[in-house]
């Protein structure tokens, strides 16, 4: 989980040098939660970025490739962080995705170590929780409620 830019800026604009660590943490907590993930697109049997649509799954050991992937970070919409229960459910689902074999070598790269990932299909769509999540460069992430019959990605 990452701290939003607004939260960090609020901390930088306020002098807290004489305040306790607990006070600083409380300020960050009160700013609202956000979840940022690395967005990849399924390419053949692997994955790639939305820009290239080239399978880079076997190239993650290369520092430049890992750094490029780390730049593919997007913030999930509010419905995934609406309350602490939703945050926990979303993180649990992202941990399942991250635990897939194709992402195990991410832990060898400082740029990707521990980073959550979301995998979109060839149509720039995936299912996360009860939502159909679609990505476009123009609109960013768009979510619609999906039916149970739709199945997973």
Coordinates of N, CA, C and O in Angstrom, one line a residue:
X1 N 0.8 -1.2 0.0 CA 0.0 0.0 0.0 C 0.9 1.2 0.0 O 1.9 1.3 0.7
X2 N 0.5 2.2 -0.8 CA 1.3 3.4 -0.9 C 0.6 4.6 -0.3 O -0.7 4.6 -0.3
X3 N 1.3 5.6 0.1 CA 0.7 6.8 0.6 C 0.5 7.7 -0.5 O 1.4 7.9 -1.4
X4 N -0.7 8.4 -0.6 CA -1.0 9.3 -1.7 C -0.1 10.5 -1.6 O 0.3 10.9 -0.6
X5 N 0.1 11.2 -2.8 CA 0.9 12.3 -2.9 C 0.4 13.5 -2.0 O 1.1 14.2 -1.4
X6 N -1.0 13.6 -1.9 CA -1.6 14.7 -1.1 C -1.2 14.5 0.3 O -0.9 15.5 1.0
X7 N -1.2 13.3 0.8 CA -0.8 13.0 2.2 C 0.6 13.4 2.5 O 0.9 14.0 3.5
X8 N 1.5 13.1 1.6 CA 2.9 13.4 1.8 C 3.1 14.9 1.7 O 3.8 15.5 2.6
X9 N 2.4 15.6 0.8 CA 2.6 17.0 0.7 C 2.0 17.7 1.9 O 2.6 18.6 2.4
X10 N 1.0 17.2 2.5 CA 0.4 17.8 3.7 C 1.4 17.6 4.9 O 1.6 18.5 5.7
X11 N 2.1 16.5 4.9 CA 3.1 16.3 6.0 C 4.3 17.3 5.8 O 4.9 17.8 6.7
X12 N 4.7 17.5 4.5 CA 5.8 18.3 4.2 C 5.5 19.8 4.5 O 6.4 20.6 4.9
X13 N 4.3 20.2 4.3 CA 3.9 21.6 4.5 C 3.7 21.9 6.0 O 3.6 23.1 6.3
X14 N 3.6 20.9 6.9 CA 3.4 21.2 8.3 C 4.6 20.7 9.0 O 5.1 19.6 8.8
X15 N 5.1 21.6 9.9 CA 6.2 21.2 10.7 C 5.9 20.2 11.8 O 5.0 20.5 12.6
X16 N 6.4 19.0 11.7 CA 6.1 18.1 12.8 C 7.4 17.6 13.4 O 7.5 16.5 14.0
X17 N 8.4 18.4 13.3 CA 9.7 18.0 13.9 C 9.7 17.8 15.4 O 10.4 16.9 15.9
X18 N 8.8 18.5 16.0 CA 8.7 18.3 17.5 C 7.6 17.4 17.9 O 7.3 17.2 19.0
X19 N 6.9 16.8 16.9 CA 5.8 15.9 17.2 C 6.3 14.5 17.3 O 7.4 14.1 16.8
X20 N 5.5 13.6 17.8 CA 5.8 12.2 17.9 C 5.6 11.5 16.6 O 4.9 11.9 15.7
X21 N 6.3 10.3 16.6 CA 6.0 9.4 15.4 C 4.6 9.0 15.3 O 4.1 8.9 14.2
X22 N 3.9 8.8 16.4 CA 2.5 8.4 16.4 C 1.7 9.4 15.8 O 0.7 9.2 15.0
X23 N 2.0 10.7 16.1 CA 1.2 11.8 15.5 C 1.4 11.9 14.0 O 0.4 12.0 13.3
X24 N 2.6 11.7 13.6 CA 2.8 11.7 12.1 C 2.1 10.6 11.4 O 1.5 10.7 10.4
X25 N 2.2 9.4 12.0 CA 1.5 8.2 11.4 C 0.0 8.5 11.4 O -0.7 8.1 10.5
X26 N -0.6 9.1 12.5 CA -2.0 9.3 12.5 C -2.4 10.3 11.4 O -3.5 10.1 10.8
X27 N -1.6 11.3 11.1 CA -1.9 12.2 10.0 C -2.0 11.5 8.7 O -2.8 11.7 7.9
X28 N -1.1 10.6 8.5 CA -1.1 9.8 7.2 C -2.3 8.9 7.2 O -3.0 8.8 6.2
X29 N -2.6 8.2 8.3 CA -3.8 7.4 8.3 C -5.1 8.1 8.0 O -6.0 7.6 7.4
X30 N -5.2 9.3 8.5 CA -6.4 10.1 8.4 C -6.6 10.6 7.0 O -7.6 11.2 6.7
X31 N -5.6 10.5 6.1 CA -5.7 11.0 4.8 C -6.5 10.2 3.8 O -6.7 10.6 2.7
X32 N -6.9 9.0 4.2 CA -7.6 8.1 3.3 C -6.6 7.1 2.7 O -5.4 7.4 2.5
X33 N -7.1 5.9 2.4 CA -6.2 4.9 1.9 C -6.2 4.9 0.4 O -7.2 5.3 -0.3
X34 N -5.1 4.4 -0.2 CA -5.1 4.2 -1.6 C -4.2 3.0 -1.8 O -3.4 2.6 -1.0
X35 N -4.5 2.3 -2.9 CA -3.7 1.1 -3.3 C -3.2 1.3 -4.7 O -4.0 1.6 -5.6
X36 N -1.9 1.3 -4.9 CA -1.3 1.4 -6.2 C -0.7 0.0 -6.6 O -0.2 -0.7 -5.8
X37 N -0.9 -0.3 -7.8 CA -0.5 -1.6 -8.4 C 0.3 -1.4 -9.7 O 0.1 -0.3 -10.3
X38 N 1.1 -2.3 -10.0 CA 1.8 -2.3 -11.3 C 0.8 -3.0 -12.3 O 0.4 -4.1 -12.1
X39 N 0.4 -2.3 -13.3 CA -0.5 -2.8 -14.3 C 0.3 -3.4 -15.5 O 1.1 -2.8 -16.1
X40 N 0.0 -4.7 -15.7 CA 0.6 -5.4 -16.9 C -0.5 -6.0 -17.7 O -1.6 -6.1 -17.3
X41 N -0.1 -6.2 -19.0 CA -1.1 -6.8 -19.9 C -0.6 -8.2 -20.4 O 0.6 -8.4 -20.6
X42 N -1.5 -9.1 -20.4 CA -1.2 -10.5 -20.9 C -0.7 -10.4 -22.3 O -1.4 -9.8 -23.2
X43 N 0.4 -11.0 -22.6 CA 1.0 -11.1 -23.9 C 1.4 -12.5 -24.1 O 2.4 -13.0 -23.5
X44 N 0.8 -13.3 -25.0 CA 1.1 -14.7 -25.1 C 1.0 -15.4 -23.8 O 0.0 -15.3 -23.1
X45 N 2.1 -16.1 -23.5 CA 2.1 -16.9 -22.2 C 2.6 -16.0 -21.1 O 2.7 -16.5 -19.9
X46 N 3.0 -14.8 -21.4 CA 3.6 -13.9 -20.3 C 2.9 -12.6 -20.2 O 1.6 -12.6 -20.3
X47 N 3.6 -11.5 -20.0 CA 3.0 -10.2 -19.8 C 3.9 -9.2 -20.3 O 5.1 -9.4 -20.5
X48 N 3.3 -8.0 -20.6 CA 4.1 -6.9 -21.0 C 3.5 -5.6 -20.5 O 2.5 -5.6 -19.8
X49 N 4.0 -4.5 -21.0 CA 3.4 -3.2 -20.7 C 2.4 -2.8 -21.7 O 2.3 -3.4 -22.8
X50 N 1.5 -1.9 -21.4 CA 0.5 -1.4 -22.4 C 1.1 -0.7 -23.6 O 0.6 -0.7 -24.7
X51 N 2.3 -0.1 -23.4 CA 3.0 0.6 -24.4 C 3.5 -0.3 -25.5 O 3.4 0.0 -26.7
X52 N 4.2 -1.4 -25.1 CA 4.9 -2.2 -26.0 C 4.1 -3.4 -26.5 O 4.3 -3.9 -27.6
X53 N 3.3 -4.0 -25.6 CA 2.6 -5.2 -25.9 C 3.6 -6.3 -26.3 O 3.3 -7.1 -27.2
X54 N 4.8 -6.4 -25.7 CA 5.8 -7.3 -26.0 C 6.0 -8.1 -24.7 O 6.1 -7.5 -23.6
X55 N 6.1 -9.4 -24.8 CA 6.3 -10.3 -23.6 C 7.7 -10.0 -23.0 O 8.7 -10.2 -23.6
X56 N 7.7 -9.4 -21.8 CA 8.9 -9.1 -21.1 C 9.0 -10.0 -19.8 O 9.9 -9.8 -19.0
X57 N 8.2 -11.0 -19.6 CA 8.1 -11.7 -18.4 C 9.5 -12.5 -18.1 O 9.8 -12.7 -17.0
X58 N 10.2 -12.8 -19.2 CA 11.5 -13.5 -19.0 C 12.7 -12.5 -18.8 O 13.8 -12.9 -18.6
X59 N 12.4 -11.2 -19.0 CA 13.4 -10.2 -18.9 C 13.5 -9.4 -17.6 O 14.2 -8.4 -17.5
X60 N 12.7 -9.8 -16.6 CA 12.5 -9.0 -15.4 C 13.9 -9.0 -14.6 O 14.1 -8.1 -13.8
X61 N 14.7 -9.9 -14.8 CA 16.0 -9.9 -14.2 C 16.9 -8.8 -14.6 O 17.9 -8.4 -14.0
X62 N 16.6 -8.2 -15.8 CA 17.3 -7.0 -16.3 C 16.8 -5.8 -15.5 O 15.6 -5.5 -15.5
X63 N 17.7 -5.0 -15.0 CA 17.3 -3.8 -14.1 C 16.5 -2.8 -14.9 O 15.6 -2.2 -14.4
X64 N 16.9 -2.6 -16.2 CA 16.1 -1.6 -17.0 C 14.7 -2.1 -17.2 O 13.8 -1.2 -17.2
X65 N 14.5 -3.4 -17.5 CA 13.1 -3.9 -17.6 C 12.3 -3.7 -16.3 O 11.2 -3.3 -16.4
X66 N 13.0 -4.1 -15.2 CA 12.3 -4.0 -13.9 C 11.9 -2.5 -13.6 O 10.8 -2.2 -13.2
X67 N 12.8 -1.6 -13.9 CA 12.6 -0.2 -13.7 C 11.4 0.3 -14.6 O 10.5 1.0 -14.1
X68 N 11.4 -0.2 -15.8 CA 10.3 0.2 -16.7 C 8.9 -0.3 -16.2 O 7.9 0.3 -16.3
X69 N 8.9 -1.6 -15.7 CA 7.7 -2.1 -15.1 C 7.3 -1.3 -13.9 O 6.1 -1.1 -13.7
X70 N 8.2 -0.9 -13.1 CA 7.9 -0.1 -11.9 C 7.2 1.2 -12.2 O 6.4 1.7 -11.5
X71 N 7.4 1.7 -13.4 CA 6.8 2.9 -13.9 C 5.3 2.7 -14.3 O 4.6 3.7 -14.6
X72 N 4.9 1.5 -14.4 CA 3.5 1.2 -14.9 C 2.5 1.2 -13.7 O 1.6 0.4 -13.7
X73 N 2.8 2.0 -12.7 CA 2.0 2.0 -11.5 C 0.7 2.8 -11.7 O 0.8 3.9 -12.3
X74 N -0.4 2.3 -11.3 CA -1.7 3.0 -11.3 C -2.4 2.9 -10.0 O -2.1 1.9 -9.2
X75 N -3.2 3.8 -9.7 CA -3.9 3.8 -8.4 C -5.3 3.2 -8.7 O -6.0 3.6 -9.6
X76 N -5.7 2.2 -7.8 CA -7.0 1.6 -7.9 C -8.1 2.6 -7.5 O -7.8 3.4 -6.6
X77 N -9.2 2.6 -8.1 CA -10.3 3.5 -7.8 C -10.8 3.3 -6.4 O -10.6 2.3 -5.7
X78 N -11.6 4.3 -5.9 CA -12.1 4.4 -4.5 C -12.8 3.1 -4.1 O -12.8 2.8 -2.9
X79 N -13.5 2.5 -5.0 CA -14.4 1.3 -4.5 C -13.5 0.2 -3.9 O -14.0 -0.6 -3.2
X80 N -12.2 0.2 -4.2 CA -11.4 -0.9 -3.7 C -10.8 -0.4 -2.3 O -10.2 -1.2 -1.6
X81 N -11.0 0.8 -1.9 CA -10.5 1.3 -0.6 C -11.6 2.0 0.2 O -11.3 2.8 1.0
X82 N -12.9 1.8 -0.2 CA -14.0 2.5 0.5 C -14.0 2.4 2.0 O -14.4 3.3 2.7
X83 N -13.6 1.2 2.5 CA -13.5 1.0 3.9 C -12.5 0.0 4.2 O -11.9 -0.6 3.3
X84 N -12.1 -0.2 5.5 CA -11.0 -1.1 5.8 C -11.3 -2.5 5.4 O -10.3 -3.2 5.0
X85 N -12.5 -3.0 5.4 CA -12.8 -4.3 5.0 C -12.5 -4.5 3.5 O -12.0 -5.5 3.1
X86 N -12.9 -3.5 2.7 CA -12.7 -3.6 1.2 C -11.2 -3.5 1.0 O -10.7 -4.2 0.1
X87 N -10.4 -2.7 1.7 CA -9.0 -2.6 1.6 C -8.4 -4.0 1.8 O -7.6 -4.5 1.0
X88 N -8.8 -4.7 2.9 CA -8.2 -6.0 3.2 C -8.6 -7.0 2.2 O -7.7 -7.8 1.8
X89 N -9.8 -7.0 1.7 CA -10.2 -7.9 0.6 C -9.4 -7.7 -0.7 O -9.0 -8.7 -1.3
X90 N -9.3 -6.5 -1.0 CA -8.5 -6.1 -2.2 C -7.1 -6.6 -2.1 O -6.5 -7.2 -3.0
X91 N -6.4 -6.3 -1.0 CA -5.0 -6.6 -0.8 C -4.9 -8.2 -0.8 O -4.0 -8.7 -1.4
X92 N -5.8 -8.9 -0.2 CA -5.8 -10.3 -0.2 C -5.9 -10.9 -1.6 O -5.1 -11.8 -2.0
X93 N -6.7 -10.3 -2.4 CA -6.9 -10.7 -3.8 C -5.6 -10.4 -4.6 O -5.1 -11.2 -5.4
X94 N -5.0 -9.2 -4.4 CA -3.8 -8.8 -5.1 C -2.6 -9.7 -4.7 O -1.8 -10.0 -5.5
X95 N -2.6 -10.2 -3.4 CA -1.5 -11.1 -3.0 C -1.6 -12.4 -3.7 O -0.6 -13.0 -4.0
X96 N -2.8 -12.9 -4.0 CA -3.0 -14.1 -4.7 C -2.4 -14.0 -6.1 O -1.7 -14.8 -6.6
X97 N -2.8 -12.8 -6.8 CA -2.2 -12.6 -8.1 C -0.7 -12.5 -8.1 O 0.0 -13.1 -8.9
X98 N -0.2 -11.8 -7.1 CA 1.3 -11.6 -7.0 C 2.0 -12.9 -6.7 O 3.1 -13.1 -7.0
X99 N 1.3 -13.8 -6.0 CA 1.9 -15.1 -5.7 C 2.0 -16.1 -6.8 O 2.6 -17.1 -6.7
X100 N 1.4 -15.7 -8.0 CA 1.5 -16.6 -9.1 C 3.0 -16.8 -9.6 O 3.8 -15.9 -9.4
X101 N 3.2 -17.9 -10.1 CA 4.6 -18.3 -10.5 C 5.3 -17.3 -11.4 O 6.5 -17.0 -11.3
X102 N 4.5 -16.7 -12.3 CA 5.1 -15.8 -13.3 C 5.7 -14.5 -12.6 O 6.4 -13.8 -13.3
X103 N 5.3 -14.3 -11.4 CA 5.8 -13.0 -10.7 C 6.8 -13.3 -9.6 O 7.3 -12.4 -8.9
X104 N 7.2 -14.6 -9.4 CA 8.2 -14.9 -8.4 C 9.5 -14.2 -8.5 O 10.1 -13.9 -7.5
X105 N 10.0 -14.1 -9.7 CA 11.3 -13.5 -10.0 C 11.3 -11.9 -9.7 O 12.3 -11.3 -9.7
X106 N 10.1 -11.4 -9.4 CA 10.0 -9.9 -9.1 C 10.8 -9.6 -7.8 O 11.3 -8.5 -7.6
X107 N 10.8 -10.6 -6.9 CA 11.4 -10.3 -5.6 C 12.9 -10.2 -5.7 O 13.6 -9.8 -4.8
X108 N 13.5 -10.6 -6.9 CA 14.9 -10.4 -7.1 C 15.3 -9.0 -7.5 O 16.5 -8.7 -7.6
X109 N 14.3 -8.2 -7.8 CA 14.6 -6.8 -8.3 C 14.1 -5.8 -7.2 O 12.9 -5.8 -6.9
X110 N 14.9 -4.9 -6.8 CA 14.5 -3.9 -5.8 C 13.3 -3.0 -6.3 O 12.5 -2.6 -5.5
X111 N 13.3 -2.8 -7.6 CA 12.2 -2.0 -8.2 C 10.8 -2.7 -8.1 O 9.8 -2.0 -8.1
X112 N 10.8 -4.0 -8.0 CA 9.5 -4.7 -8.0 C 9.2 -5.5 -6.7 O 8.1 -6.0 -6.6
X113 N 10.2 -5.7 -5.9 CA 10.1 -6.5 -4.7 C 8.9 -6.0 -3.9 O 8.7 -4.9 -3.5
X114 N 7.9 -7.0 -3.7 CA 6.8 -6.7 -2.9 C 5.7 -5.9 -3.5 O 4.6 -5.7 -2.9
X115 N 5.9 -5.5 -4.8 CA 4.9 -4.7 -5.4 C 3.7 -5.5 -5.9 O 3.8 -6.5 -6.5
X116 N 2.5 -5.0 -5.6 CA 1.3 -5.7 -6.1 C 1.2 -5.5 -7.6 O 1.6 -4.5 -8.1
X117 N 0.5 -6.4 -8.2 CA 0.4 -6.4 -9.7 C -1.1 -6.7 -10.0 O -1.7 -7.5 -9.3
X118 N -1.5 -6.2 -11.1 CA -2.8 -6.5 -11.7 C -2.6 -6.9 -13.2 O -1.8 -6.2 -13.8
X119 N -3.2 -7.9 -13.6 CA -3.0 -8.4 -15.0 C -4.2 -8.3 -15.8 O -5.3 -8.8 -15.5
X120 N -4.1 -7.5 -16.9 CA -5.2 -7.2 -17.8 C -5.1 -8.2 -18.9 O -4.0 -8.6 -19.3
X121 N -6.2 -8.6 -19.5 CA -6.2 -9.5 -20.7 C -5.9 -8.8 -22.0 O -5.6 -7.6 -21.9
X122 N -6.0 -9.4 -23.1 CA -5.6 -8.8 -24.4 C -6.6 -7.7 -24.7 O -6.3 -6.9 -25.6
X123 N -7.8 -7.7 -24.1 CA -8.7 -6.6 -24.3 C -8.7 -5.5 -23.3 O -9.6 -4.7 -23.1
X124 N -7.5 -5.5 -22.5 CA -7.3 -4.5 -21.5 C -8.3 -4.5 -20.4 O -8.7 -3.5 -19.8
X125 N -8.8 -5.7 -20.0 CA -9.8 -5.9 -19.0 C -9.4 -7.0 -18.1 O -8.6 -7.9 -18.4
X126 N -9.9 -7.0 -16.8 CA -9.7 -8.1 -15.9 C -10.8 -8.0 -14.8 O -11.6 -7.0 -14.8
X127 N -10.9 -9.0 -14.0 CA -11.8 -9.0 -12.9 C -11.1 -8.9 -11.6 O -10.1 -9.6 -11.4
X128 N -11.5 -7.9 -10.8 CA -10.9 -7.8 -9.4 C -12.0 -7.6 -8.5 O -12.8 -6.7 -8.6
X129 N -12.1 -8.5 -7.6 CA -13.3 -8.6 -6.6 C -14.5 -8.7 -7.4 O -14.6 -9.6 -8.3
X130 N -15.5 -7.9 -7.2 CA -16.8 -8.0 -7.9 C -16.9 -7.0 -9.1 O -17.9 -6.7 -9.6
X131 N -15.7 -6.5 -9.5 CA -15.7 -5.5 -10.6 C -15.0 -6.0 -11.8 O -14.0 -6.7 -11.8
X132 N -15.5 -5.5 -13.0 CA -14.8 -5.6 -14.2 C -14.0 -4.4 -14.3 O -14.5 -3.3 -14.3
X133 N -12.7 -4.5 -14.4 CA -11.8 -3.4 -14.5 C -11.2 -3.3 -15.9 O -10.7 -4.3 -16.4
X134 N -11.3 -2.1 -16.5 CA -10.8 -1.9 -17.9 C -9.9 -0.7 -17.8 O -10.0 0.2 -17.1
X135 N -8.8 -0.9 -18.6 CA -7.8 0.2 -18.7 C -7.7 0.8 -20.1 O -7.7 0.0 -21.1
X136 N -7.7 2.1 -20.2 CA -7.4 2.7 -21.5 C -6.5 3.9 -21.2 O -6.6 4.5 -20.1
X137 N -5.6 4.3 -22.1 CA -4.8 5.5 -21.9 C -5.6 6.7 -21.8 O -5.2 7.6 -21.0
X138 N -6.7 6.8 -22.5 CA -7.5 8.0 -22.4 C -8.3 8.2 -21.1 O -8.3 9.2 -20.5
X139 N -8.9 7.1 -20.6 CA -9.8 7.1 -19.4 C -9.1 6.6 -18.2 O -9.6 6.8 -17.1
X140 N -8.0 6.0 -18.3 CA -7.4 5.3 -17.1 C -8.1 4.1 -16.8 O -8.6 3.3 -17.6
X141 N -8.3 3.8 -15.5 CA -9.1 2.6 -15.0 C -10.5 3.0 -14.9 O -10.9 3.9 -14.2
X142 N -11.4 2.1 -15.5 CA -12.8 2.2 -15.4 C -13.3 0.9 -14.8 O -13.0 -0.1 -15.3
X143 N -14.2 1.0 -13.8 CA -14.7 -0.2 -13.1 C -16.2 -0.2 -13.3 O -16.9 0.8 -13.2
X144 N -16.7 -1.4 -13.6 CA -18.2 -1.7 -13.6 C -18.4 -2.9 -12.8 O -17.5 -3.8 -12.7
X145 N -19.5 -3.0 -12.1 CA -19.8 -4.2 -11.4 C -20.0 -5.4 -12.4 O -20.6 -5.2 -13.4
X146 N -19.4 -6.5 -12.1 CA -19.5 -7.7 -12.9 C -20.4 -8.7 -12.3 O -20.6 -8.8 -11.1
X147 N -21.0 -9.5 -13.2 CA -21.9 -10.5 -12.7 C -21.1 -11.8 -12.3 O -20.0 -12.0 -12.8
X148 N -21.6 -12.6 -11.4 CA -20.9 -13.8 -10.9 C -20.7 -14.8 -12.1 O -19.7 -15.5 -12.1
X149 N -21.6 -14.8 -13.1 CA -21.4 -15.7 -14.2 C -20.3 -15.4 -15.1 O -19.8 -16.2 -15.9
X150 N -19.8 -14.2 -15.0 CA -18.7 -13.7 -15.9 C -17.4 -14.5 -15.7 O -16.6 -14.6 -16.6
X151 N -17.2 -15.0 -14.5 CA -15.9 -15.7 -14.2 C -14.8 -14.8 -14.0 O -14.8 -13.6 -14.1
X152 N -13.6 -15.4 -13.6 CA -12.4 -14.6 -13.4 C -11.6 -14.5 -14.6 O -11.8 -15.0 -15.6
X153 N -10.5 -13.7 -14.4 CA -9.6 -13.5 -15.6 C -8.4 -14.4 -15.4 O -7.8 -14.6 -14.4

